[in-house]
Short mmCIF file of N, CA, C and O and ligand atoms in Angstrom, two decimals:
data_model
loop_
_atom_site.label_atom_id
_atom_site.label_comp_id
_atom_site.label_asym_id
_atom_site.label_seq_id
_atom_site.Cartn_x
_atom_site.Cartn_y
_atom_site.Cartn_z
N UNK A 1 162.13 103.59 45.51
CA UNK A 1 162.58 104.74 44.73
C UNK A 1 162.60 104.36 43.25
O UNK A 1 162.19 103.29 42.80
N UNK A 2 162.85 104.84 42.90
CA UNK A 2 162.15 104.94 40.81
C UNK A 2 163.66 106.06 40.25
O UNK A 2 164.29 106.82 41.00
N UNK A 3 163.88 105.86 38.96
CA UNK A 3 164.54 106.64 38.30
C UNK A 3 163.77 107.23 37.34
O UNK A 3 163.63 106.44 36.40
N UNK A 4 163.03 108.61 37.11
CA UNK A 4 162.39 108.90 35.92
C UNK A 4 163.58 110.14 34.89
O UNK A 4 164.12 111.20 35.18
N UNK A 5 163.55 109.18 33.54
CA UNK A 5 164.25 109.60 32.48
C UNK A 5 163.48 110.58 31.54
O UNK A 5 163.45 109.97 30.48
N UNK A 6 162.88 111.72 31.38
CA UNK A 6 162.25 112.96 30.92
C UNK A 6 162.96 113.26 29.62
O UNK A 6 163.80 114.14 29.83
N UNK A 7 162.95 112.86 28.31
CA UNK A 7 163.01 113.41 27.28
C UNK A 7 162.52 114.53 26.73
O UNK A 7 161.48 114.36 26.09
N UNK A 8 162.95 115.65 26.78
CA UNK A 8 161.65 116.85 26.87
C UNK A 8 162.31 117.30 25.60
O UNK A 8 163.06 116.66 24.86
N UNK A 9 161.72 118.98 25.46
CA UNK A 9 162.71 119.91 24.56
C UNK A 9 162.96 120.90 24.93
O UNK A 9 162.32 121.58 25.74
N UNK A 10 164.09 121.19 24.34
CA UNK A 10 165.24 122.67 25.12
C UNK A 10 164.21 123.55 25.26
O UNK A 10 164.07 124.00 26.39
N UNK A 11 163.33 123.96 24.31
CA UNK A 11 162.60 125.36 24.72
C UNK A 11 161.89 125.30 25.93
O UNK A 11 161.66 126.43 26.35
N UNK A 12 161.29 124.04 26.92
CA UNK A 12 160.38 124.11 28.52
C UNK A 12 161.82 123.58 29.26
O UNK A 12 161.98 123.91 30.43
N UNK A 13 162.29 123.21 28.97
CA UNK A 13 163.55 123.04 29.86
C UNK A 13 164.00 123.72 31.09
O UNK A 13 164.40 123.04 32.04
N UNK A 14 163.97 125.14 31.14
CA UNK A 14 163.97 126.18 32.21
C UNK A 14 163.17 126.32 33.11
O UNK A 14 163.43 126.53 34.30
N UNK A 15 161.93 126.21 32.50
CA UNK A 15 160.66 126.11 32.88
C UNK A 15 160.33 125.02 33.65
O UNK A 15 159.45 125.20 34.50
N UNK A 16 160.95 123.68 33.52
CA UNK A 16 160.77 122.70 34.31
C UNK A 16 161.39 122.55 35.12
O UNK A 16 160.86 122.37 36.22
N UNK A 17 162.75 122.55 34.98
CA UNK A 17 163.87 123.00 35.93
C UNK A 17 163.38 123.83 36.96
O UNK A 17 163.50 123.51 38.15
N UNK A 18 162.87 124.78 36.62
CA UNK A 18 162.54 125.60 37.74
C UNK A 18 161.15 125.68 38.95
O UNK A 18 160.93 126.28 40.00
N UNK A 19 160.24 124.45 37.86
CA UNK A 19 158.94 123.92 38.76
C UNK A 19 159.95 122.35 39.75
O UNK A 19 159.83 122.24 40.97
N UNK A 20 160.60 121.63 39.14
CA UNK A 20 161.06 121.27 39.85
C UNK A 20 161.71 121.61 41.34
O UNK A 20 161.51 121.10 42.44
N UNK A 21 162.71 122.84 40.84
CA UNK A 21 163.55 123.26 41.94
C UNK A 21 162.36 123.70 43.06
O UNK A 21 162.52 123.34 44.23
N UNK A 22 161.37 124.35 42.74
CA UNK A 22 160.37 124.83 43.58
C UNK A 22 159.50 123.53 44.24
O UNK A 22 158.90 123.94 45.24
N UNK A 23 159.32 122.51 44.07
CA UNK A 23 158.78 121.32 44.21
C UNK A 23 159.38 120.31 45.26
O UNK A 23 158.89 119.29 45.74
N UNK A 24 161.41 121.35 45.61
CA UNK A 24 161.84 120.59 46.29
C UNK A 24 162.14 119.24 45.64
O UNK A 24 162.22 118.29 46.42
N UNK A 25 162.34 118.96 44.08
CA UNK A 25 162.07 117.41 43.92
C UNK A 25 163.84 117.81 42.96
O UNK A 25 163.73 118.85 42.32
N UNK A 26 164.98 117.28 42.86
CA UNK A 26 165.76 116.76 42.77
C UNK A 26 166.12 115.95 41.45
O UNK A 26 165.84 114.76 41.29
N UNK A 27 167.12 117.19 40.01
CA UNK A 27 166.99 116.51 38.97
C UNK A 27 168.66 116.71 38.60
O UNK A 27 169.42 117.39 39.29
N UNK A 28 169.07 115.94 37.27
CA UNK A 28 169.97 116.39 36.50
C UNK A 28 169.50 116.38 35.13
O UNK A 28 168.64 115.71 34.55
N UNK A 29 170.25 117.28 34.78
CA UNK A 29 169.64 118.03 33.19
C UNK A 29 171.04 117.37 32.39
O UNK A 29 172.08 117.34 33.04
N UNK A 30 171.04 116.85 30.97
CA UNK A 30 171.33 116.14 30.61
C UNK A 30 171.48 116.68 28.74
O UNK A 30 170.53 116.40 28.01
N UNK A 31 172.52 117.31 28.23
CA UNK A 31 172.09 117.64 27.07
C UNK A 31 172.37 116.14 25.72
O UNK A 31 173.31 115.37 25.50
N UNK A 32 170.72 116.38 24.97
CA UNK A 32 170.91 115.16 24.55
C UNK A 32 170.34 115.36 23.32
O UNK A 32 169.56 116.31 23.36
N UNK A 33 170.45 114.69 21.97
CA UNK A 33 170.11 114.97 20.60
C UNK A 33 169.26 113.71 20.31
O UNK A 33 169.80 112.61 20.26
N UNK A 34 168.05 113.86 20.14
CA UNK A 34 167.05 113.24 19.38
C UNK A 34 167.58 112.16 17.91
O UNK A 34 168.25 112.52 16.93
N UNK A 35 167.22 111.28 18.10
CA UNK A 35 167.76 110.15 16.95
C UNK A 35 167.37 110.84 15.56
O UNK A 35 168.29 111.16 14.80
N UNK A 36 166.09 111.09 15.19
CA UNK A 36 165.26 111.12 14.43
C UNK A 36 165.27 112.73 14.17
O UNK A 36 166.06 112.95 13.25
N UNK A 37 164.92 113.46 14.46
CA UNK A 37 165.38 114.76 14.48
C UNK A 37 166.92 115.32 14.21
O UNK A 37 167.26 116.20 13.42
N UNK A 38 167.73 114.56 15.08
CA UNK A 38 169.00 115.10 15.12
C UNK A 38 169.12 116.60 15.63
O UNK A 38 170.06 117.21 15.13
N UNK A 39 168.38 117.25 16.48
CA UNK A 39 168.23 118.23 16.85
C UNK A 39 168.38 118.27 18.39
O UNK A 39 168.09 117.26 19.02
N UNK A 40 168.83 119.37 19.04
CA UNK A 40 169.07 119.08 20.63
C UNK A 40 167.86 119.14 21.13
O UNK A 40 166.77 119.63 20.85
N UNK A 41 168.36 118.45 22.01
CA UNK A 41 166.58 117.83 23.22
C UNK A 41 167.23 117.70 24.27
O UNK A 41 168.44 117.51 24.13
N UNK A 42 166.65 117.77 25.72
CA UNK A 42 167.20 117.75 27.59
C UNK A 42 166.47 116.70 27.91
O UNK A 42 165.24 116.62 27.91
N UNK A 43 167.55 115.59 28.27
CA UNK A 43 166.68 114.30 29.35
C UNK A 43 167.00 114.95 30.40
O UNK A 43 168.08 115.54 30.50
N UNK A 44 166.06 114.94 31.36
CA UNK A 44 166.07 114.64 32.93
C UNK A 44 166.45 113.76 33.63
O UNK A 44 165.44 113.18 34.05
N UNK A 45 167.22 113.36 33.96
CA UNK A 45 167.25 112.23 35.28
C UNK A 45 167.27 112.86 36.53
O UNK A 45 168.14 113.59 37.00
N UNK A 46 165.65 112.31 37.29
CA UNK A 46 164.98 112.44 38.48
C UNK A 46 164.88 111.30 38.93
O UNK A 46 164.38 110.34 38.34
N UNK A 47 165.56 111.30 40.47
CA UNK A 47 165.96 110.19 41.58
C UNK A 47 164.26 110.37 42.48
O UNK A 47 163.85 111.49 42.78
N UNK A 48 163.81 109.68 42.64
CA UNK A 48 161.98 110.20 43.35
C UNK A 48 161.17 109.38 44.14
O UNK A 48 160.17 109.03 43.52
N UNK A 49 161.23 109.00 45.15
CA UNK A 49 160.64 108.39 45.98
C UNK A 49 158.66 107.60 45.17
O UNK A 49 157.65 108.16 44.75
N UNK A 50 158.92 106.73 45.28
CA UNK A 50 157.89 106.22 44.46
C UNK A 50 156.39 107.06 44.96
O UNK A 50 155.43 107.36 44.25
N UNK A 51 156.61 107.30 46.50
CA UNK A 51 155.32 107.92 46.34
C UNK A 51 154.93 109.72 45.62
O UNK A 51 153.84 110.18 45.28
N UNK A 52 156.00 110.21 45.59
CA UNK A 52 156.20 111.46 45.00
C UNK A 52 156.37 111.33 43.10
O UNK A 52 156.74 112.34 42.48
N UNK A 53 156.09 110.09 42.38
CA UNK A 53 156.21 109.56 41.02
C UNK A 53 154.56 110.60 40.08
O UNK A 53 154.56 111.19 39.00
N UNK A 54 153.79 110.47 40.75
CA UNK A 54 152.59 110.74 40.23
C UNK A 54 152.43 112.66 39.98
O UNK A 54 151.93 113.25 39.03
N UNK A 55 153.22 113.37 41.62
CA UNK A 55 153.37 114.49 41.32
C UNK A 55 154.88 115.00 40.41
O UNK A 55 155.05 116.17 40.05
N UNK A 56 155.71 114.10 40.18
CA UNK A 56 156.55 114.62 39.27
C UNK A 56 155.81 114.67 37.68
O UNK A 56 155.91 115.48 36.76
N UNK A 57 155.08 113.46 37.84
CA UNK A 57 154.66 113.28 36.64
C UNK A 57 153.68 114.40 35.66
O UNK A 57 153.49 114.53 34.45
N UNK A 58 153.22 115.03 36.81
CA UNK A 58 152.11 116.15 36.72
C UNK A 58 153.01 117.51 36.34
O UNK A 58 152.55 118.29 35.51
N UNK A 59 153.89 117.67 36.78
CA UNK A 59 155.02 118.60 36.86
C UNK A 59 155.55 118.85 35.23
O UNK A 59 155.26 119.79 34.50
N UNK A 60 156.49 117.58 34.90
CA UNK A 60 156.73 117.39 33.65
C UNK A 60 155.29 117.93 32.27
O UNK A 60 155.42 118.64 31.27
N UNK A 61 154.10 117.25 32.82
CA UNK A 61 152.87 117.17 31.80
C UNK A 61 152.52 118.67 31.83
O UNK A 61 152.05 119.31 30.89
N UNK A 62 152.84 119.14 33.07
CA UNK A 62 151.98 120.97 32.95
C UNK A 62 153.13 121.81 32.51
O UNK A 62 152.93 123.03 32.48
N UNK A 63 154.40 121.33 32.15
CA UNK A 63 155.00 122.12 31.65
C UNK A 63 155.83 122.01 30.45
O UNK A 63 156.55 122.88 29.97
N UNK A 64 155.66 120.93 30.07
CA UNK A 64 156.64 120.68 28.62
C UNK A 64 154.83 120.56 27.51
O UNK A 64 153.78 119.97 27.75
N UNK A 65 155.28 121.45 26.29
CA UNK A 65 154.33 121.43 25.31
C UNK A 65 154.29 120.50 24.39
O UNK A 65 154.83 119.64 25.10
N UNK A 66 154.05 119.82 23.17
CA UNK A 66 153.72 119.38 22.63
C UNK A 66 154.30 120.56 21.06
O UNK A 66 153.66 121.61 20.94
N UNK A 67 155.11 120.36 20.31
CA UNK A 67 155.14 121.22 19.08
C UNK A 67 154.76 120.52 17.82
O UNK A 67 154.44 119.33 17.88
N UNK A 68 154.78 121.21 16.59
CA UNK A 68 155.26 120.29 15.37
C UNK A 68 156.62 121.17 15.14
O UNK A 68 156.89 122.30 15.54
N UNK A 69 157.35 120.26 14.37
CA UNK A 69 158.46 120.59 13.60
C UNK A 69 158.73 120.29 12.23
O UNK A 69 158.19 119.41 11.57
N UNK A 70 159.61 121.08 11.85
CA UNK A 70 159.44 120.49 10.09
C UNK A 70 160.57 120.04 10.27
O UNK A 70 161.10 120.38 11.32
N UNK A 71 161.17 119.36 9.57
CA UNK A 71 162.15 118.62 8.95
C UNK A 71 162.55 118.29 7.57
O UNK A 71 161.52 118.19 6.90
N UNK A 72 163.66 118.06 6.82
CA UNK A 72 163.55 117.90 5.56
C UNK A 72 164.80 116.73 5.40
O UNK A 72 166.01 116.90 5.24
N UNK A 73 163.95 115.43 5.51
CA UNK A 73 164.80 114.20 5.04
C UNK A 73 165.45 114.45 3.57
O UNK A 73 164.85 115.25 2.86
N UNK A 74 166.38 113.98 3.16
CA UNK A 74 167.06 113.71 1.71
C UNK A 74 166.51 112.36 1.23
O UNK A 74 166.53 111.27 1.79
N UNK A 75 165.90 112.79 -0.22
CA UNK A 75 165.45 111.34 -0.71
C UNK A 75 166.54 111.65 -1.88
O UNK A 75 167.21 112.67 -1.99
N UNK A 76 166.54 110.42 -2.77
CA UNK A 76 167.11 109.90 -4.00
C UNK A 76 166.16 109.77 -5.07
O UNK A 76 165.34 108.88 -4.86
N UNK A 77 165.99 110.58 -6.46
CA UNK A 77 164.79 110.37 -6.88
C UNK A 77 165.28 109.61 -7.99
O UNK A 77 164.63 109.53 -9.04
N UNK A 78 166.92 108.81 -7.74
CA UNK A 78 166.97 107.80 -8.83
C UNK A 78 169.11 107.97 -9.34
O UNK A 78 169.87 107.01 -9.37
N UNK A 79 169.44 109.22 -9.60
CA UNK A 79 170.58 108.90 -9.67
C UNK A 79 171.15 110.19 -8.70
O UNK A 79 170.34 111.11 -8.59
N UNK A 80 172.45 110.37 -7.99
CA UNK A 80 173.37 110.79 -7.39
C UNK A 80 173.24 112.41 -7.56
O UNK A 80 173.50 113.27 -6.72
N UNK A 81 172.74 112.58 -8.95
CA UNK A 81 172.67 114.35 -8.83
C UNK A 81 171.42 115.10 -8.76
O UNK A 81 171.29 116.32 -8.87
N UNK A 82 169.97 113.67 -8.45
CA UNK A 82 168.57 114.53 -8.15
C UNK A 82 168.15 114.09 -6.98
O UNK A 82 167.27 113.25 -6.79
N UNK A 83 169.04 114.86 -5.89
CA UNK A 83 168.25 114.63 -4.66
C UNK A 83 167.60 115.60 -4.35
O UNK A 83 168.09 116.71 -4.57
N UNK A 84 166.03 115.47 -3.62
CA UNK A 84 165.14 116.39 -3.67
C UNK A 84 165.16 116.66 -2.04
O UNK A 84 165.51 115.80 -1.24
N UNK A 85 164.74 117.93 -1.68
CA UNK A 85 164.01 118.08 -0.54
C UNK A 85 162.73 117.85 -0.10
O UNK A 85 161.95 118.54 -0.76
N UNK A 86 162.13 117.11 0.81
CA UNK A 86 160.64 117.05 0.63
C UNK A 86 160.52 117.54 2.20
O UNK A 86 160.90 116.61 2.91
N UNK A 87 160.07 118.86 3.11
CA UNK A 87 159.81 119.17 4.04
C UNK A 87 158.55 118.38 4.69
O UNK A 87 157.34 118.52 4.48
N UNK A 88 159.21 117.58 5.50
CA UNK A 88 157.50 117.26 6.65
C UNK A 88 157.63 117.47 7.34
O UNK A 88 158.73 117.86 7.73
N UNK A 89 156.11 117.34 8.38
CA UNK A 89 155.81 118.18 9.69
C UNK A 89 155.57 117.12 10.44
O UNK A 89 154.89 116.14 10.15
N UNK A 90 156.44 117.46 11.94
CA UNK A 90 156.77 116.09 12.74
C UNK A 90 156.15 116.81 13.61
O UNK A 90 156.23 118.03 13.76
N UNK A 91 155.37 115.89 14.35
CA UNK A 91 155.07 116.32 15.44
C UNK A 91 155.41 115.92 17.40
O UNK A 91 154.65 115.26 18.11
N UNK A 92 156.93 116.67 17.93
CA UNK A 92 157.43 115.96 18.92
C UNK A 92 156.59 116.72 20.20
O UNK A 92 156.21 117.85 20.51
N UNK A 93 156.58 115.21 20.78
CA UNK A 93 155.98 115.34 22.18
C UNK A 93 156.59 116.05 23.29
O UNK A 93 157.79 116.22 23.50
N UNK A 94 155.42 116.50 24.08
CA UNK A 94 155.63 117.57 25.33
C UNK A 94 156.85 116.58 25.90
O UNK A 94 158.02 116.94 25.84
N UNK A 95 156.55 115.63 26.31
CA UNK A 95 157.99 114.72 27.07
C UNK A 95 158.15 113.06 26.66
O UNK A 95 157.13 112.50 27.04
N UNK A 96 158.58 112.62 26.36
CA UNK A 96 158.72 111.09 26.74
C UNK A 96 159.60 110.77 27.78
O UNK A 96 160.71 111.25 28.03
N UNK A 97 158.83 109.71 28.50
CA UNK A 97 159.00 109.44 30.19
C UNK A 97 159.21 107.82 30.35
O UNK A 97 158.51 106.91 29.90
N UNK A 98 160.27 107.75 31.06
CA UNK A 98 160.71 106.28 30.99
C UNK A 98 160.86 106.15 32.62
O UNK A 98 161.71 106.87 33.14
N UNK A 99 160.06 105.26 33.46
CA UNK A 99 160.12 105.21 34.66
C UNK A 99 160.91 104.04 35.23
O UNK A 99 160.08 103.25 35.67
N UNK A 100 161.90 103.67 35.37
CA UNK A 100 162.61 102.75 36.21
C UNK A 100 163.11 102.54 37.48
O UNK A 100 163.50 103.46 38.21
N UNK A 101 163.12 101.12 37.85
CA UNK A 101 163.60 101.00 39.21
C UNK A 101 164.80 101.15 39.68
O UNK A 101 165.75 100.65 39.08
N UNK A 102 164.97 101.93 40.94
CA UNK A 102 166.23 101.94 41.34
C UNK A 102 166.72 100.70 42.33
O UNK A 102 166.06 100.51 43.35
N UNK A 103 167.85 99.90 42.06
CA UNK A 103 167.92 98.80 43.30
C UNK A 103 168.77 99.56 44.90
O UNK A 103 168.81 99.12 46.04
N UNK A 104 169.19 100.49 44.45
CA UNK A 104 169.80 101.05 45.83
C UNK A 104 170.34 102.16 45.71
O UNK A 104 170.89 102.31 44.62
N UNK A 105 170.45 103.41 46.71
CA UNK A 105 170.40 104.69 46.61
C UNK A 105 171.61 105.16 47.35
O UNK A 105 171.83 104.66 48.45
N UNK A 106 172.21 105.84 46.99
CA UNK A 106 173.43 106.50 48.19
C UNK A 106 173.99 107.73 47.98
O UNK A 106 174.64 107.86 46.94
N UNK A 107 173.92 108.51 48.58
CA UNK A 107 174.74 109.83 48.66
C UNK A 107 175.53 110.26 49.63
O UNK A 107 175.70 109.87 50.79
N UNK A 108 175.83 110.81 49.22
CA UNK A 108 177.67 110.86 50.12
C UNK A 108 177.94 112.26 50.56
O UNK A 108 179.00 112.54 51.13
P1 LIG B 1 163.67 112.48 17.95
O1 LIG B 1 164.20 111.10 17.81
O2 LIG B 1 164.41 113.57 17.26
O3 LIG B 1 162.15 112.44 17.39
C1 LIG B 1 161.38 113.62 17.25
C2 LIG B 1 159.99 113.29 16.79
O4 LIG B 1 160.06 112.69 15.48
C3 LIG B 1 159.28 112.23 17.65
O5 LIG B 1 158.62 112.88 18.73
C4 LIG B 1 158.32 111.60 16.66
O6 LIG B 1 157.14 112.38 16.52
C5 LIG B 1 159.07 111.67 15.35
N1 LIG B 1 159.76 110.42 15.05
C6 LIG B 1 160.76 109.83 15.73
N2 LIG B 1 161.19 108.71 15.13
C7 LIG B 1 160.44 108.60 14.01
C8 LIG B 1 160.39 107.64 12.95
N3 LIG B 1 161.23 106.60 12.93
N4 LIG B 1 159.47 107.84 11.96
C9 LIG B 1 158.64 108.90 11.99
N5 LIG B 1 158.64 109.85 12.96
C10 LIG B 1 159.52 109.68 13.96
P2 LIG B 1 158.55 112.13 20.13
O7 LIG B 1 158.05 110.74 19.93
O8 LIG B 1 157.75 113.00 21.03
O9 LIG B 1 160.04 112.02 20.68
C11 LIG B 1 160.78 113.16 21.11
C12 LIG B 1 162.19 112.75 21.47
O10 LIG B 1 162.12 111.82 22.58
C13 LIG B 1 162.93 111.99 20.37
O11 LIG B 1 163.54 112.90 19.48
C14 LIG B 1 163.95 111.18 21.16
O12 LIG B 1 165.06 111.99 21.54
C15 LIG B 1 163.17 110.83 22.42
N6 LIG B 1 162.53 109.52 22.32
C16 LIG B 1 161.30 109.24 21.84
N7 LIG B 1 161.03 107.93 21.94
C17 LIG B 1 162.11 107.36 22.48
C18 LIG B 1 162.44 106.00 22.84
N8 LIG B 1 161.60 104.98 22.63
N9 LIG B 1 163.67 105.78 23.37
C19 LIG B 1 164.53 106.80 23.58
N10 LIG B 1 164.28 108.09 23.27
C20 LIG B 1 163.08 108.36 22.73
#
């Protein structure tokens, strides 16, 4: 068995949730804020039998998109009262997927 950790974004969130639930495959939704963004984002944690790893994986990929986002870091252009805005365009991924092992499983 495997633990897969799904970093996705709130907007396919429902959408996956709900190919999951139909898939029969077994998740918890997880509300979680992006380092770098600072913006809300949904990990998944999916419990998944290693041989069922390849169709979760397909699951996640056909349904979380790929966006850009803008953002606007604060720079310093030298003293305390000219800080500028400079808007850039980030571009966050459909999911980041972290697959780990589970050493032992139990439900009650
Ligand atoms: P955030 O940390 O808010 O990052 C959003 C997007 O900003 C990233 O998209 C990436 O394109 C960009 N980005 C992140 N850190 C950056 C940096 N230091 N410099 C320039 N650009 C940067 P993704 O890579 O698709 O990541 C989407 C979300 O997945 C991340 O949201 C974070 O919550 C999570 N994530 C990504 N890599 C991770 C990792 N190695 N460990 C844990 N969580 C991760």
């Amino acid at each position: 068995m495997k633990m897969i950790v799904a970093v996705i974004q709130d907007q396919d969130s429902n959408r996956l949730s709900k190919a999951l639930v139909e898939a029969d495959v077994r998740a918890t939704k997880l509300a979680s804020t992006g380092g770098f963004l600072k913006a809300g984002n949904t990990t998944f944690l999916i419990g998944i039998e290693d041989e069922r790893i390849d169709e979760v994986l397909k699951l996640i990929k056909d349904n979380c998109q790929s966006r850009k986002k803008m953002m606007t870091p604060l720079s310093s252009m030298g003293n305390a009262d000219s800080y500028v805005h400079y808007p850039v365009e980030v571009q966050v991924g459909g999911a980041t997927v972290f697959i780990l092992p589970v050493d032992r499983f139990e439900h009650f």
